[in-house]
C-alpha positions in Angstrom: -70.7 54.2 0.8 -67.5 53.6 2.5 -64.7 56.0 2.3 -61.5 55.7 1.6 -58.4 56.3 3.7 -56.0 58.1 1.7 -52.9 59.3 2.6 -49.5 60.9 1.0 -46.0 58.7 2.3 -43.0 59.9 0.8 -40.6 59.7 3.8 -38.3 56.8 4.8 -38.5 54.4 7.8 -36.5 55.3 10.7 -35.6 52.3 12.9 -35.3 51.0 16.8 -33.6 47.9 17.1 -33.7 46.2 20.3 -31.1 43.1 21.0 -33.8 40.4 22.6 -31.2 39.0 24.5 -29.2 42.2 26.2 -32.3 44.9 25.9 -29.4 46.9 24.3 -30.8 49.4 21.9 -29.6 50.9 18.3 -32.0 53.8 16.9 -30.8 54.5 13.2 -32.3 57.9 12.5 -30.3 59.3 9.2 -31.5 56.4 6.4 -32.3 57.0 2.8 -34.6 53.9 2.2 -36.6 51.0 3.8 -38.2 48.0 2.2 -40.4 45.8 3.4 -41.6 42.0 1.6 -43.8 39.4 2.1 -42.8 36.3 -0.6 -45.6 34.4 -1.5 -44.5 31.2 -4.1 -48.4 30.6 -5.9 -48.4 27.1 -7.7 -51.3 26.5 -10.2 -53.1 23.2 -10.0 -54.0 22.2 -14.0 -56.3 19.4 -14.8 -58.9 18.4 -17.6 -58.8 19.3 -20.8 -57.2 22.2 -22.0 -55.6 21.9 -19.3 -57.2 24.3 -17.0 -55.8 26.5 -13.6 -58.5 24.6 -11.5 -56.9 25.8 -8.3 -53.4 27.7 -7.0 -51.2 26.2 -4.1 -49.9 29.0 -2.2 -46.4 28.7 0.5 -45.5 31.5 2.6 -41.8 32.1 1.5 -41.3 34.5 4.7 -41.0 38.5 5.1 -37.9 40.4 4.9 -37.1 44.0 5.0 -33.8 46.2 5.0 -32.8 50.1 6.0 -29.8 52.1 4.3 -28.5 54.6 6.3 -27.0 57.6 4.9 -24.1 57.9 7.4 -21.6 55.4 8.8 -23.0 54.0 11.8 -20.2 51.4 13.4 -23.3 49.9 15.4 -24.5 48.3 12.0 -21.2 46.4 12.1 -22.2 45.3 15.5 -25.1 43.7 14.9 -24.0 42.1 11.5 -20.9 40.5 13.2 -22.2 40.1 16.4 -19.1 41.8 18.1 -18.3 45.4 20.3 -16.2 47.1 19.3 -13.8 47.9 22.4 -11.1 50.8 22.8 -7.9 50.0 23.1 -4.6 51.9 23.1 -1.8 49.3 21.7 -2.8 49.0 18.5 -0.2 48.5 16.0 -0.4 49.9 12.4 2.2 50.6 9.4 2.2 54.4 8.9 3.1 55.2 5.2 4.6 58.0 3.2 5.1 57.9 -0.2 7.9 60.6 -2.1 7.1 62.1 -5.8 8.9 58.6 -7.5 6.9 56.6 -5.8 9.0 54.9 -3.2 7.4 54.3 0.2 8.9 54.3 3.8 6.5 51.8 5.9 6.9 52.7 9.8 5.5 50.9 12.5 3.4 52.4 15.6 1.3 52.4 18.3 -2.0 53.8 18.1 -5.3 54.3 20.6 -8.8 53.6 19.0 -11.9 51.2 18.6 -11.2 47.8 17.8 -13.8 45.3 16.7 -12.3 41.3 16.4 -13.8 39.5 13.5 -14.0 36.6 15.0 -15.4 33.8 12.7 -17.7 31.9 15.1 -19.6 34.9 15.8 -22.8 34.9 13.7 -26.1 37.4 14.6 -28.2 37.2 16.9 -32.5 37.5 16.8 -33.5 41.7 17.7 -36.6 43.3 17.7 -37.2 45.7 15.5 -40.0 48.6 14.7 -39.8 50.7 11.3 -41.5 53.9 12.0 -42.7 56.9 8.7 -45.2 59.6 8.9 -48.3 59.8 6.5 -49.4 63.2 5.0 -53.2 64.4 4.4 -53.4 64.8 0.6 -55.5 67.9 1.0 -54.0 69.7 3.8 -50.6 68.8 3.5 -50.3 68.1 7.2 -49.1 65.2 9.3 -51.6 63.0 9.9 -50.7 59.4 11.3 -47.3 57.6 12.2 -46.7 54.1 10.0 -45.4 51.2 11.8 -43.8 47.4 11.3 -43.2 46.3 14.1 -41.0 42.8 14.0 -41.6 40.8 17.5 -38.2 38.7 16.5 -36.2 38.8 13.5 -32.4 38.0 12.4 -29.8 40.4 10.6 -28.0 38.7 7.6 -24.6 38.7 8.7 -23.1 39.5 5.6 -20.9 41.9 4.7 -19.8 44.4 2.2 -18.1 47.1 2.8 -18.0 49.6 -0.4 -15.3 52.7 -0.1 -15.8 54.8 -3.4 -14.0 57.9 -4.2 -16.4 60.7 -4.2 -19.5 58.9 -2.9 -20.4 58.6 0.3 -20.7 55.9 2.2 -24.0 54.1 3.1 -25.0 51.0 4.8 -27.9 48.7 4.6 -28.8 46.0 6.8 -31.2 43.6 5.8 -33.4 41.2 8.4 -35.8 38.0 8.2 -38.5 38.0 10.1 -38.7 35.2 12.3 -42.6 33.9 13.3 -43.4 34.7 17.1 -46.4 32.3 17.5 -48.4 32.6 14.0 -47.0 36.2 13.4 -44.5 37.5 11.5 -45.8 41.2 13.5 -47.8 44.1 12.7 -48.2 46.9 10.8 -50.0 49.9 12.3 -51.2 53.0 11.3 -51.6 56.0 14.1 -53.7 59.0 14.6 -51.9 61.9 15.2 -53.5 63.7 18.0 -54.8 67.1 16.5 -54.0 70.2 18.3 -56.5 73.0 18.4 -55.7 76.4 19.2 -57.2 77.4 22.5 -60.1 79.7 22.9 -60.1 83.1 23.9 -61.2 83.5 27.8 -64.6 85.0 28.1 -64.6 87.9 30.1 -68.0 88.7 32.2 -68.9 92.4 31.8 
């Protein structure tokens, strides 16, 4: 009888994002959650009497997956709008105060920061991606294996929303389609961690 391989997940996927173009490299460690999907769109085929599911036609509708991070990182905004953000020190803002009535003064000035153009002809680019989680043994508790995705070529949607609640903090989540590389969408691995054993004792000869 064949056994089983059971495991325990219950932490989220971390992920390493590599521009295909550039090499440049994003590693969004703090997230929250990860999905992964595979759409499959199953047709049934009816014929005879009654009539009968006689056979299903099945289309690959594509994978997607996303990660929400649980801090701001302005790299997200990077790959979404497919711009750098660049430092500059002649930025010009209206600085506000506001008295008890509710009159306002609005001042212009000069400030330094990191500016990002949204420029509209930029759309994203294709990145690699691998998703990384750790599985637990159900018995021991331990760490047992590292779970992968890894994505040869996929695309960031490019759109955008921004949400700035009062009292919540801000998250992001960046969602991709997995673009085929060959016949592959990618791969999903699971590996062994290497087991450490506690050394033995020398002998010593009498």
């Amino acid at each position: 009888m064949t056994a089983m391989k059971r495991y325990i997940v219950h932490d989220v996927l971390e992920a390493y994002i590599e521009d295909m173009e550039t090499q440049e490299s994003y590693f969004l460690g703090w997230t929250t959650e990860g999905n992964v999907t595979r759409t499959i769109n199953q047709e049934p085929i009816r014929a005879g009497i009654y009539n009968k599911v006689v056979g299903i036609i099945q289309t690959d509708e594509g994978m997607e997956f996303s990660v929400t991070t649980g801090v701001h990182y302005q790299e997200v905004m990077e790959m979404q709008m497919n711009s750098k953000f660049e430092a500059v020190t002649d930025l010009t803002v209206m600085d506000i105060s506001e008295s008890a009535d509710g009159a306002f003064t609005a001042t212009e000035k000069t400030v330094s920061g990191e500016v990002m153009d949204l420029k509209a002809k930029n759309l994203p680019k294709n990145y690699k991606v691998q998703l990384r989680s750790i599985a637990y043994d159900p018995d021991s508790g331990e760490e047992v294996a590292d779970i992968y995705w890894i994505f040869d070529k996929a695309k960031p949607n490019g759109s955008l929303e921004e949400a700035f609640t009062a009292g919540q903090n801000k998250v992001q989540t960046i969602d991709f389609t997995a673009l085929v590389a060959g016949d592959s969408y990618g791969k999903y691995a699971i590996v062994p961690k290497a087991q450490e054993t506690e050394p033995e004792d020398p002998v010593t000869e009498p």
